Tab-separated table of C-alpha atoms in Angstrom:
chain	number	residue	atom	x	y	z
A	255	UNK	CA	50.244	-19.832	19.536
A	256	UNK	CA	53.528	-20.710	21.743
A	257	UNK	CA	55.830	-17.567	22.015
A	258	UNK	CA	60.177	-18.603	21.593
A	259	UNK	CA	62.180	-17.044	23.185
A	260	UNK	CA	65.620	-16.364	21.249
A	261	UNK	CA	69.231	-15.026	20.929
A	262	UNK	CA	70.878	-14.924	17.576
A	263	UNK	CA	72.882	-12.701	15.617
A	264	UNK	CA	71.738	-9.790	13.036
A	265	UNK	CA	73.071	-9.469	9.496
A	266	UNK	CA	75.678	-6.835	11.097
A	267	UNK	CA	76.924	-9.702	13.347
A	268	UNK	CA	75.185	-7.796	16.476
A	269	UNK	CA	73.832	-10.336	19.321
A	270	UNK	CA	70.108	-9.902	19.390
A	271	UNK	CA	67.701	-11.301	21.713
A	272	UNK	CA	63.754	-11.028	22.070
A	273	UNK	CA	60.511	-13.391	21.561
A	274	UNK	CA	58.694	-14.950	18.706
A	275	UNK	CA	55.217	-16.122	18.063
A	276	UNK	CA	55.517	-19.725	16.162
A	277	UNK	CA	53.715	-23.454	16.219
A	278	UNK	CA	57.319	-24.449	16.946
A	279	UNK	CA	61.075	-24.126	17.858
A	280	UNK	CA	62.026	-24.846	13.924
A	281	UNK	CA	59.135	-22.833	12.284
A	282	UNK	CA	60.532	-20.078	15.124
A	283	UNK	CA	63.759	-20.629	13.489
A	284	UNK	CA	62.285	-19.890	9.948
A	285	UNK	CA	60.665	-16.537	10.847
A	286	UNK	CA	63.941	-15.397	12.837
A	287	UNK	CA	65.936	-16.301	9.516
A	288	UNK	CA	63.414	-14.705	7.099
A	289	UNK	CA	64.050	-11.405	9.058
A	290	UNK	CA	67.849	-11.708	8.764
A	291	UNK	CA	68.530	-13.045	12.096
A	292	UNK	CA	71.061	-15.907	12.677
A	293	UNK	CA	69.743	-18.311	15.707
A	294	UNK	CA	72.030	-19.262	18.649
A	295	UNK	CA	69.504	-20.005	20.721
A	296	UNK	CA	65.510	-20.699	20.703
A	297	UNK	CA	63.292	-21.759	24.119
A	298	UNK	CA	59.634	-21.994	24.568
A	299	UNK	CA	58.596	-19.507	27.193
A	300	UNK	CA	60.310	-16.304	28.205
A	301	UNK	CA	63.253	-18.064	30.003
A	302	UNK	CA	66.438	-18.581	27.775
A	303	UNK	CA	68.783	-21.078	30.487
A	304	UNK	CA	71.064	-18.809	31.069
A	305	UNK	CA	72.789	-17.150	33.899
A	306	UNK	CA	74.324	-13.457	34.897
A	307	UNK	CA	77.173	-13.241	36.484
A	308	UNK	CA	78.609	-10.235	38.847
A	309	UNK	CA	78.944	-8.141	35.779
A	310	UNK	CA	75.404	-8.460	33.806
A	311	UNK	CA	77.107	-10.175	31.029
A	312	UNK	CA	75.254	-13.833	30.582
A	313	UNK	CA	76.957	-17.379	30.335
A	314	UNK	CA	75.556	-20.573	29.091
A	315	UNK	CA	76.100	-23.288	31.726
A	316	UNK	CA	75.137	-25.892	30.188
A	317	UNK	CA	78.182	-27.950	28.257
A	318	UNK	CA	80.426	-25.583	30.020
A	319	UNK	CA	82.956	-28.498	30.514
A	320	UNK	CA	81.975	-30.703	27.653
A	321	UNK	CA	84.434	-31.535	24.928
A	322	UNK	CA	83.846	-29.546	21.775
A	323	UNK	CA	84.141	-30.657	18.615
A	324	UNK	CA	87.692	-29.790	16.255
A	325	UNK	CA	87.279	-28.194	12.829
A	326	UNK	CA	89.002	-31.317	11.711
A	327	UNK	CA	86.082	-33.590	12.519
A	328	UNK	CA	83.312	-31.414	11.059
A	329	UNK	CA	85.637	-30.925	8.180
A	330	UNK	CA	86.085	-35.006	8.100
A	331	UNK	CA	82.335	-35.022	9.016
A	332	UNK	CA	81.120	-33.244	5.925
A	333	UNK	CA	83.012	-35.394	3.668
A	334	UNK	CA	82.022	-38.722	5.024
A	335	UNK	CA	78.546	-37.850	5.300
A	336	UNK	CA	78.544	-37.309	1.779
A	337	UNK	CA	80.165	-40.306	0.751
A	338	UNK	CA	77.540	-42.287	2.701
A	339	UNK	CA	74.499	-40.389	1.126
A	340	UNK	CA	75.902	-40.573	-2.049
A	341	UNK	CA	76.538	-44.627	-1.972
A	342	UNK	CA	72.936	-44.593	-1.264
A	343	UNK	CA	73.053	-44.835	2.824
A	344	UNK	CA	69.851	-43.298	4.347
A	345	UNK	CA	70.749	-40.228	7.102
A	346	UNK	CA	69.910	-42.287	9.841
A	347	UNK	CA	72.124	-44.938	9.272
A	348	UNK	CA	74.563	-43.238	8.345
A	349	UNK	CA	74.683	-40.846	11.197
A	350	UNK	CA	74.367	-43.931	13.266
A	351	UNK	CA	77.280	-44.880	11.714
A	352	UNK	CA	79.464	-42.265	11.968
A	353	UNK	CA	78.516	-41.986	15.777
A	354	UNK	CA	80.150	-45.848	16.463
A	355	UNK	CA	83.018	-45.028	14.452
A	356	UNK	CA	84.396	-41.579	16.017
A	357	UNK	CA	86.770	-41.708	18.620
A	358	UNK	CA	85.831	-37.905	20.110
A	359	UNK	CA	83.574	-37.983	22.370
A	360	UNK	CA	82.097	-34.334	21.461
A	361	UNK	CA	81.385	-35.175	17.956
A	362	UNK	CA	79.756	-38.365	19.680
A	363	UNK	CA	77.913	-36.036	21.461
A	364	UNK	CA	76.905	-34.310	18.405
A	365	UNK	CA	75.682	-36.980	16.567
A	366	UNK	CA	73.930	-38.327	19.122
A	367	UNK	CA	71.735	-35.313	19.531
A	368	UNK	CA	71.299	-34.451	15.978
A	369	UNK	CA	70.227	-37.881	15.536
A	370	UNK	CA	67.460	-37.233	18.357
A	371	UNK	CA	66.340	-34.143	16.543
A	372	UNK	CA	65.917	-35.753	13.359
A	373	UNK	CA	63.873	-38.252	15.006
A	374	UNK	CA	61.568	-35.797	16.329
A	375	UNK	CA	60.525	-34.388	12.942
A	376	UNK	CA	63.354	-31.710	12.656
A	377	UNK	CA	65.367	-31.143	9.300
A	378	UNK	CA	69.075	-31.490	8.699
A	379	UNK	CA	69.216	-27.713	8.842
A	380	UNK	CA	67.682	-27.610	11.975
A	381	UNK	CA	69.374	-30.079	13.809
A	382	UNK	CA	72.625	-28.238	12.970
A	383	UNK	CA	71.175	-25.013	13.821
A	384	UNK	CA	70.878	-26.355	17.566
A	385	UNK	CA	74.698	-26.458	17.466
A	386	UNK	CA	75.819	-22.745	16.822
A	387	UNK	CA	79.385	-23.533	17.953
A	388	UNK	CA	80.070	-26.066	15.829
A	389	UNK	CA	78.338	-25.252	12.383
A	390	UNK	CA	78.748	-21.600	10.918
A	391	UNK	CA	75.363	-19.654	10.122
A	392	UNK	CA	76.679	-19.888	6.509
A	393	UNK	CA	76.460	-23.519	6.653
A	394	UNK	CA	73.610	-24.107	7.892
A	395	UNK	CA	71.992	-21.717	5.715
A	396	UNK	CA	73.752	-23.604	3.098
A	397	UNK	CA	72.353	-27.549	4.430
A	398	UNK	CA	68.740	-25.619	4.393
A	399	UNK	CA	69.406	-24.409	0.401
A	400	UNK	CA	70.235	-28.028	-0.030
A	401	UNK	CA	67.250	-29.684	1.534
A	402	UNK	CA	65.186	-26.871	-0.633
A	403	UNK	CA	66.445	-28.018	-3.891
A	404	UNK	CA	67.275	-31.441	-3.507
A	405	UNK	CA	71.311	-30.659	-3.783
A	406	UNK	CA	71.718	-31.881	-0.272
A	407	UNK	CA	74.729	-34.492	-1.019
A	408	UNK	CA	76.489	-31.567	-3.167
A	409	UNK	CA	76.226	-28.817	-0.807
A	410	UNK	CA	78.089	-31.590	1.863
A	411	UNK	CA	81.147	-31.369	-0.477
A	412	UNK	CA	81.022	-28.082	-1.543
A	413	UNK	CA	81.376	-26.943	2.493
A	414	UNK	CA	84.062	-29.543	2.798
A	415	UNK	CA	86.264	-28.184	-0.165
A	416	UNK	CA	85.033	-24.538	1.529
A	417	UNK	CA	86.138	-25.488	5.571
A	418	UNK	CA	89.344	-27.555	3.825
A	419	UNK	CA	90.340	-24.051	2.238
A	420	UNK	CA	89.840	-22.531	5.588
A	421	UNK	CA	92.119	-24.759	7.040
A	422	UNK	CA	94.856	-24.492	4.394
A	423	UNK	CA	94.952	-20.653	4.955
A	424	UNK	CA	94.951	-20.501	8.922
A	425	UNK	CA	97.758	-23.446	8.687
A	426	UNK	CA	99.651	-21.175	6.134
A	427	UNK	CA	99.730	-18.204	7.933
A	428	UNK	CA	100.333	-19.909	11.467
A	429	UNK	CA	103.730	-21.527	9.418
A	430	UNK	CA	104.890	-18.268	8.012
A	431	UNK	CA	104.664	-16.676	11.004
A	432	UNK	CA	106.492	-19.120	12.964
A	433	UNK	CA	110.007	-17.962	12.115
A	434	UNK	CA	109.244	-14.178	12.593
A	435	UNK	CA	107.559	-14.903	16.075
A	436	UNK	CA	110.060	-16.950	17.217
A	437	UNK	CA	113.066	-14.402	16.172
A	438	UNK	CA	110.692	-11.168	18.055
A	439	UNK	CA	110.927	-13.869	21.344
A	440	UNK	CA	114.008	-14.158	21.207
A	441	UNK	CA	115.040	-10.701	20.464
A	442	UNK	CA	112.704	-9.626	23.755
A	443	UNK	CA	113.937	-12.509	25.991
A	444	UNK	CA	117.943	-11.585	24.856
A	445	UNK	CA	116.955	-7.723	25.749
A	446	UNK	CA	115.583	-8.694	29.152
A	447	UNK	CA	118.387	-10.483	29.785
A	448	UNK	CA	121.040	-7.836	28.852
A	449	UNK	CA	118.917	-5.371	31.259
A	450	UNK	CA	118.895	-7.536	34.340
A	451	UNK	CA	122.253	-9.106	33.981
A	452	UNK	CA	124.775	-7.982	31.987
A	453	UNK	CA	124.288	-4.376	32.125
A	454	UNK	CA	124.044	-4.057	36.347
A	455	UNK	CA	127.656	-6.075	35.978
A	456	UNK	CA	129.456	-3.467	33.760
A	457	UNK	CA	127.429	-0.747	35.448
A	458	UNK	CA	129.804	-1.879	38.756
A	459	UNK	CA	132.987	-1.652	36.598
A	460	UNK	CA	132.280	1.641	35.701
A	461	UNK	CA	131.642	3.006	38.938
A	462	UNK	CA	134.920	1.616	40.093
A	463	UNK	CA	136.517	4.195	37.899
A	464	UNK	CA	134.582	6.836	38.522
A	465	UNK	CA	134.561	8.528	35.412
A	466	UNK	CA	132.802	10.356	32.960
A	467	UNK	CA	130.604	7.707	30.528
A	468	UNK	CA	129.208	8.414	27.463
A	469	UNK	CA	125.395	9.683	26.400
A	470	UNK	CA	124.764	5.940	24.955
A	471	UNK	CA	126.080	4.355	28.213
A	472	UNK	CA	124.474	6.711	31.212
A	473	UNK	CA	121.098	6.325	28.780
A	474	UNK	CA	121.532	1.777	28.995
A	475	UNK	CA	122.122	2.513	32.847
A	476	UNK	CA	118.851	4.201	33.498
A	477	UNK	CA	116.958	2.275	31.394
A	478	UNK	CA	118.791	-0.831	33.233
A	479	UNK	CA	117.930	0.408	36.444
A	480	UNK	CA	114.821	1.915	35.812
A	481	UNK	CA	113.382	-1.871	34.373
A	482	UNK	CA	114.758	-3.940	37.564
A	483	UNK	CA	113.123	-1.017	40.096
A	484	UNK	CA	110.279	-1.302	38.258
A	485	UNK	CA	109.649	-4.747	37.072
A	486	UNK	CA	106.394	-5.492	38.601
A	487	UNK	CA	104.930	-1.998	37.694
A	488	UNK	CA	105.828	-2.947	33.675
A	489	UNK	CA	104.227	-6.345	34.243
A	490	UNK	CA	101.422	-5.142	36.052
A	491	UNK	CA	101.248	-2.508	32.837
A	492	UNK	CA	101.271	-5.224	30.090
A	493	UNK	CA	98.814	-7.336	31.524
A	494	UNK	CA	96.344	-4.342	31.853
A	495	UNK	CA	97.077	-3.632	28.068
A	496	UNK	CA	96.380	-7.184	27.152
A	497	UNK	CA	93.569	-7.112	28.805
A	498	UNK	CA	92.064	-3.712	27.682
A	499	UNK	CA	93.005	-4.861	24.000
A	500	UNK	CA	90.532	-7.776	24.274
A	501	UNK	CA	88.446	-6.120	26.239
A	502	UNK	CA	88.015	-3.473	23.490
A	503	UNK	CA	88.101	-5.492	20.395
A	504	UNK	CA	84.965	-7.480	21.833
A	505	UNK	CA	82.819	-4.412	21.626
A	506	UNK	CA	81.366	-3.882	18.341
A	507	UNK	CA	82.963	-0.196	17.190
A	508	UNK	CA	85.947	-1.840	19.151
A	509	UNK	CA	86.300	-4.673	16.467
A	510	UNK	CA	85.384	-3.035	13.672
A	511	UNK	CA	88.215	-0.338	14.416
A	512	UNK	CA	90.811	-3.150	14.758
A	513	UNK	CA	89.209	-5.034	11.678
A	514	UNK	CA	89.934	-2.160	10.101
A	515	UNK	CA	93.266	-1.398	11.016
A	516	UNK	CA	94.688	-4.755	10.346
A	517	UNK	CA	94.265	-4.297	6.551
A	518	UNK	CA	96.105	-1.206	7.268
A	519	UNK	CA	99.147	-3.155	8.474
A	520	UNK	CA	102.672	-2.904	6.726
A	521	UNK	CA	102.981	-6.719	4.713
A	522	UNK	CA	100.603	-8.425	6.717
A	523	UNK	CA	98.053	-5.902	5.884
A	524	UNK	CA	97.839	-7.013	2.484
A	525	UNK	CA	97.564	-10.509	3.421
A	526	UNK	CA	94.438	-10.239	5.394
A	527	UNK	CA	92.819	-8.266	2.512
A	528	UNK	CA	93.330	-10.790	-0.083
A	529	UNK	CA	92.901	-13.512	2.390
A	530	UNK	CA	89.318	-12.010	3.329
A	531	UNK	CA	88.014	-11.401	-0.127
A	532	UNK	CA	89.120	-14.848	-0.878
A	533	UNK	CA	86.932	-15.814	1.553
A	534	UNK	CA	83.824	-13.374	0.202
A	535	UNK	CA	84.713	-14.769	-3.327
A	536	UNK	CA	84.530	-18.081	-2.437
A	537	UNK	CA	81.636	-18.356	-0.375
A	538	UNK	CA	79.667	-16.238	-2.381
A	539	UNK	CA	80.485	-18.144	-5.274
A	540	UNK	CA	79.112	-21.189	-3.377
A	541	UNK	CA	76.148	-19.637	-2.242
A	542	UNK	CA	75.010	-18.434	-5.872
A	543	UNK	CA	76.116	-21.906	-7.334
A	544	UNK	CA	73.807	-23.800	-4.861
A	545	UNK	CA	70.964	-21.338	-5.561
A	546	UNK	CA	70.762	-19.149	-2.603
A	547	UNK	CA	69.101	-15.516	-3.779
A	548	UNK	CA	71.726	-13.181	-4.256
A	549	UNK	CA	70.515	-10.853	-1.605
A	550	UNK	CA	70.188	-13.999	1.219
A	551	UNK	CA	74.117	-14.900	-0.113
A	552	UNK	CA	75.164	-11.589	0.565
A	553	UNK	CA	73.775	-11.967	4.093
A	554	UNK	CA	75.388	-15.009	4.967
A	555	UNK	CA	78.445	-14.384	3.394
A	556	UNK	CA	78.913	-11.250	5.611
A	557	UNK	CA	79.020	-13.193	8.401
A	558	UNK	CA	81.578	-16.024	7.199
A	559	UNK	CA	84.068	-13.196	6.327
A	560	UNK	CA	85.465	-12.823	9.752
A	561	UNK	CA	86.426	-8.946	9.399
A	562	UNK	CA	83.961	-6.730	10.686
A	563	UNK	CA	85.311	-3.575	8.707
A	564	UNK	CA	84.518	-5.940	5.431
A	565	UNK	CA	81.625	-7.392	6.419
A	566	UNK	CA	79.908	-3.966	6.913
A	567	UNK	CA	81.013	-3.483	3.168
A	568	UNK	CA	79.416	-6.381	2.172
A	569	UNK	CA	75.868	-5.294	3.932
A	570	UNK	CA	76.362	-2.386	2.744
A	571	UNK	CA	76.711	-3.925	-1.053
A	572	UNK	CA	73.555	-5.995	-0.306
A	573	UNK	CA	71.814	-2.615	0.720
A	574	UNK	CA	72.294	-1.550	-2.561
A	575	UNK	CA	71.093	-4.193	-4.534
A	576	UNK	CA	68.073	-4.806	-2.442
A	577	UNK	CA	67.500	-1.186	-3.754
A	578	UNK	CA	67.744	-2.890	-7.366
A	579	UNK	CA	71.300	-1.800	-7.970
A	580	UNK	CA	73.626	-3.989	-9.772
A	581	UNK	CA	76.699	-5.799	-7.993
A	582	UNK	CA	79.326	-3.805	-9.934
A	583	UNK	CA	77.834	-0.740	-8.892
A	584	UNK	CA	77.796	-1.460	-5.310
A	585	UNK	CA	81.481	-3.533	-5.358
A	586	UNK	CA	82.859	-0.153	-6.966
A	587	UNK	CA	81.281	1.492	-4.315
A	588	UNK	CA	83.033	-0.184	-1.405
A	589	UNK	CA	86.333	0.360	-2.325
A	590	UNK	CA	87.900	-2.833	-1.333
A	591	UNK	CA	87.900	-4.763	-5.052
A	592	UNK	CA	90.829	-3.912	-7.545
A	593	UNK	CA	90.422	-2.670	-10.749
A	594	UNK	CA	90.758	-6.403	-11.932
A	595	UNK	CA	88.549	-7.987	-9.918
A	596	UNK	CA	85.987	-5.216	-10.932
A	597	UNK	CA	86.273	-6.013	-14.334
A	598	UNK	CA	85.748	-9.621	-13.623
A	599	UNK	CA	82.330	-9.206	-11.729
A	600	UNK	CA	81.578	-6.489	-14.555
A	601	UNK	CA	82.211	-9.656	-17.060
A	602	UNK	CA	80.650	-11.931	-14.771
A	603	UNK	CA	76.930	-9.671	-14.098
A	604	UNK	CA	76.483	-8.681	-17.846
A	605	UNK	CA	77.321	-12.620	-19.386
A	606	UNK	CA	75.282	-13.819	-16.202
A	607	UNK	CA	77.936	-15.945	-15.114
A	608	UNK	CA	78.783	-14.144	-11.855
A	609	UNK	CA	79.455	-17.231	-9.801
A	610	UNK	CA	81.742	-18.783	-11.601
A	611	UNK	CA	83.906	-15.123	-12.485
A	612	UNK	CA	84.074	-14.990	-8.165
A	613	UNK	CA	84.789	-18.356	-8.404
A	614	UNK	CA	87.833	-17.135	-10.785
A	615	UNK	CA	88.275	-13.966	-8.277
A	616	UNK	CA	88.680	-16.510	-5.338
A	617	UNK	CA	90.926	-18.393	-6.998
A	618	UNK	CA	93.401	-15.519	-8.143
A	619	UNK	CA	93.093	-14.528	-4.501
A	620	UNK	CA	94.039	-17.385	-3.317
A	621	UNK	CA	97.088	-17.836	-5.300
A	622	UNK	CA	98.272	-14.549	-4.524
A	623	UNK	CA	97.746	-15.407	-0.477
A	624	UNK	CA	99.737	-18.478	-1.424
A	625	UNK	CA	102.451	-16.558	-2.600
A	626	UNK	CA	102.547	-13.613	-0.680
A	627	UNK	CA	102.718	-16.702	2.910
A	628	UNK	CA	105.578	-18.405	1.297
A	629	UNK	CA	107.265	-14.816	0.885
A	630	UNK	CA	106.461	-13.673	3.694
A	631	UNK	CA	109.389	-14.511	6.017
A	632	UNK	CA	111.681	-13.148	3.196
A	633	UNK	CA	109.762	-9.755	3.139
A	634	UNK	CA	109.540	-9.598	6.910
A	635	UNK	CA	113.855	-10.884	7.561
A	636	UNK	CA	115.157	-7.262	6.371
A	637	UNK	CA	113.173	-5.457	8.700
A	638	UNK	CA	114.382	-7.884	11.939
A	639	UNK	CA	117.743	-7.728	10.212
A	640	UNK	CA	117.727	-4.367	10.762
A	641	UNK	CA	116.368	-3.697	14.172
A	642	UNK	CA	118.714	-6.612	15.772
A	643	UNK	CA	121.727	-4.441	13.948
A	644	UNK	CA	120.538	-1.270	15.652
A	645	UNK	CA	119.969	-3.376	18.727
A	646	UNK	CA	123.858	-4.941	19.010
A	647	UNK	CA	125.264	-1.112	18.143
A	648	UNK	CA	123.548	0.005	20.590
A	649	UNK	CA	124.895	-2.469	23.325
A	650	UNK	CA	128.187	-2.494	21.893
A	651	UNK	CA	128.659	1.545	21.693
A	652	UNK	CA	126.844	1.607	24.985
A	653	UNK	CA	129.241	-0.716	26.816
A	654	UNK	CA	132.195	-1.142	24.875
A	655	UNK	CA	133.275	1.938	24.323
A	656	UNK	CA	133.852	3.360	28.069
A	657	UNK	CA	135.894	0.486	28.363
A	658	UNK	CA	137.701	1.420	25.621
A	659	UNK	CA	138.090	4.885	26.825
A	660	UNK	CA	139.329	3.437	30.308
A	661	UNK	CA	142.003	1.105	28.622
A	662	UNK	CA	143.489	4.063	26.676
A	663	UNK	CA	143.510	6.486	29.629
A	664	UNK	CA	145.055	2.898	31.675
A	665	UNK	CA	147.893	3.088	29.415
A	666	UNK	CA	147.876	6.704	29.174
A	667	UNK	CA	148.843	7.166	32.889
């Protein structure tokens, strides 16, 4: 028997690499997902095509430079293949089809090839599972539920109205952040500003007098100073810190810590939360719908979740109920549901109905992320308010007020 060799992804989201006994590259595929391992990768022989660089960490070279494929055209892709399946198009044709008609040359790419692997005898499922990049382990895992039951055409527009609600939150949160990044840019660029140039020019007025300044004024001259001696030694210190930050959070205990701390955040914290288990909810609503096992849901869920701090709750839920526990019991357990959304799954286990009550949950979640976005820049002004107001008192005690103190003394003499 031919021995694969493979990197993939655990059910902990760990990278993973070793060799497989199998007739082929899909039935390799099969056994790796059986033992909970997601596929990135499979090769006959011992050689994955792959290189090490300097550092020991490994690149893929191949379709280094390639165009990749947007989230917009797998998200158009999923809907128009089901349209064509469902009007009765075979997959073929259809891909054939859809191949002529986009403009992007990476999803011409990816037709292309999955259109070759069907060809050679290869499911849906595995065809997409040759594409890692592109298509989430949860979908594929989701195309493979649908070739199992016969659902295929459903399961395409179930992940479409999943990857459209995707969208809808990442373009919600990119507008509501807009206004408060844009007001923190400005705020940085004025104080730069103030340090190099206006500051240095009253700093020369002062010294002309030669007197005494205040506390607030000799502490806007050193800090002055201190920035435009030092410039390059704060750049050189952000960049390091930049770098260090995503340095760190790529580690595993690194992004779970950060995971974790984001929930943790004042307004925004709360957003993320609800935003995640929206995306738990939802999915795992899916999943049970389309008749994954709730145990294999739970799996693939926890990697669609995108929070490593959660997604260790979730594993740790599906733990439990591999251990024949019920869902409420282990949700309790995690900590991370309210009391309502408890009761719902509580509802949901003991009327066996649980998909559609997370269904419910993902809803109310959303709707809540909804309003909490539209909010946000209201909930978020106060606090700027507030540190630009400290900001300007500070300049204006700092700077205005020796000259006061000149002008009077001026007169005085």
């Amino acid at each position: 028997m031919p021995q694969f060799s493979y990197q993939g992804r655990n059910s902990a989201g760990e990278a993973v690499t070793g060799a497989i006994d199998a007739d082929t590259d899909f039935d390799a595929a099969k056994k790796l997902m059986a033992q909970g391992i997601t596929p990135l990768e499979i090769k006959q022989g011992k050689a994955l095509s792959v290189r090490k660089n300097a550092d020991g960490k490994t690149k893929k070279l191949s379709g280094l430079f390639e165009e990749k494929p947007r989230h917009e055209d797998v998200l158009l892709f999923f809907r128009q293949i089901y349209s064509l399946l469902k009007a009765g198009v075979p997959i073929m044709r259809a891909l054939a089809g859809l191949e002529e008609s986009y403009a992007s040359k990476g999803m011409k790419t990816l037709l292309h090839d999955m259109r070759e692997s069907l060809d050679s005898g290869r499911e849906f499922s595995a065809a997409m599972a040759r594409h890692p990049k592109v298509f989430s382990a949860f979908a594929i895992n989701m195309i493979r539920v649908g070739e199992m039951t016969g659902r295929l055409e459903e399961i395409f527009l179930r992940l479409f109205h999943h990857m459209e609600f995707e969208r809808f939150i990442r373009e919600q949160v990119k507008s509501a952040l807009r206004y408060p990044t844009f007001v923190i840019l400005a705020m940085i660029i004025a104080i730069i500003v103030v340090n190099i140039f206006v500051i240095p020019a009253f700093s020369k007025v002062f010294d002309s007098f030669d007197a005494d300044l205040p506390g607030v004024t000799r502490m806007l001259l050193s800090f002055s100073n201190f920035t435009r001696d030092n410039w390059y030694y704060l750049l050189a210190a952000v960049v390091m810190a930049i770098s260090g930050f995503r340095t760190w959070i790529k580690t595993a205990k690194g992004r779970y810590d950060w995971d974790r701390l984001k929930l943790k955040i004042p307004i925004a914290g709360k957003i993320v939360t609800k935003a995640t288990l929206s995306r738990f909810a939802r999915s795992f609503a899916l999943a049970s719908k389309s008749g994954v096992p709730i145990i294999q849901a739970l799996t693939n869920v926890a990697q669609t979740v995108d929070n490593a701090f959660i997604a260790d709750k979730i594993t740790r839920m599906r733990d439990g109920v591999e251990r024949g526990e019920s869902v409420l019991r282990n949700a309790i357990a995690s900590g991370i549901f309210t009391p309502m959304v408890i009761q719902m799954i509580a509802v949901g286990e003991e009327a066996g109905s649980l998909d559609d009550m997370l269904q419910d949950v993902a809803d109310m979640y959303q709707r809540e992320v909804e309003y909490e976005l539209k909010t946000l820049s209201q909930q978020i002004e106060p606090i700027l308010i507030v540190f630009l107001g400290v900001l300007v008192l500070i300049l204006a005690l700092g700077i205005f007020l020796p000259m006061w103190d000149l002008g009077r003394a001026a007169k005085g003499g």
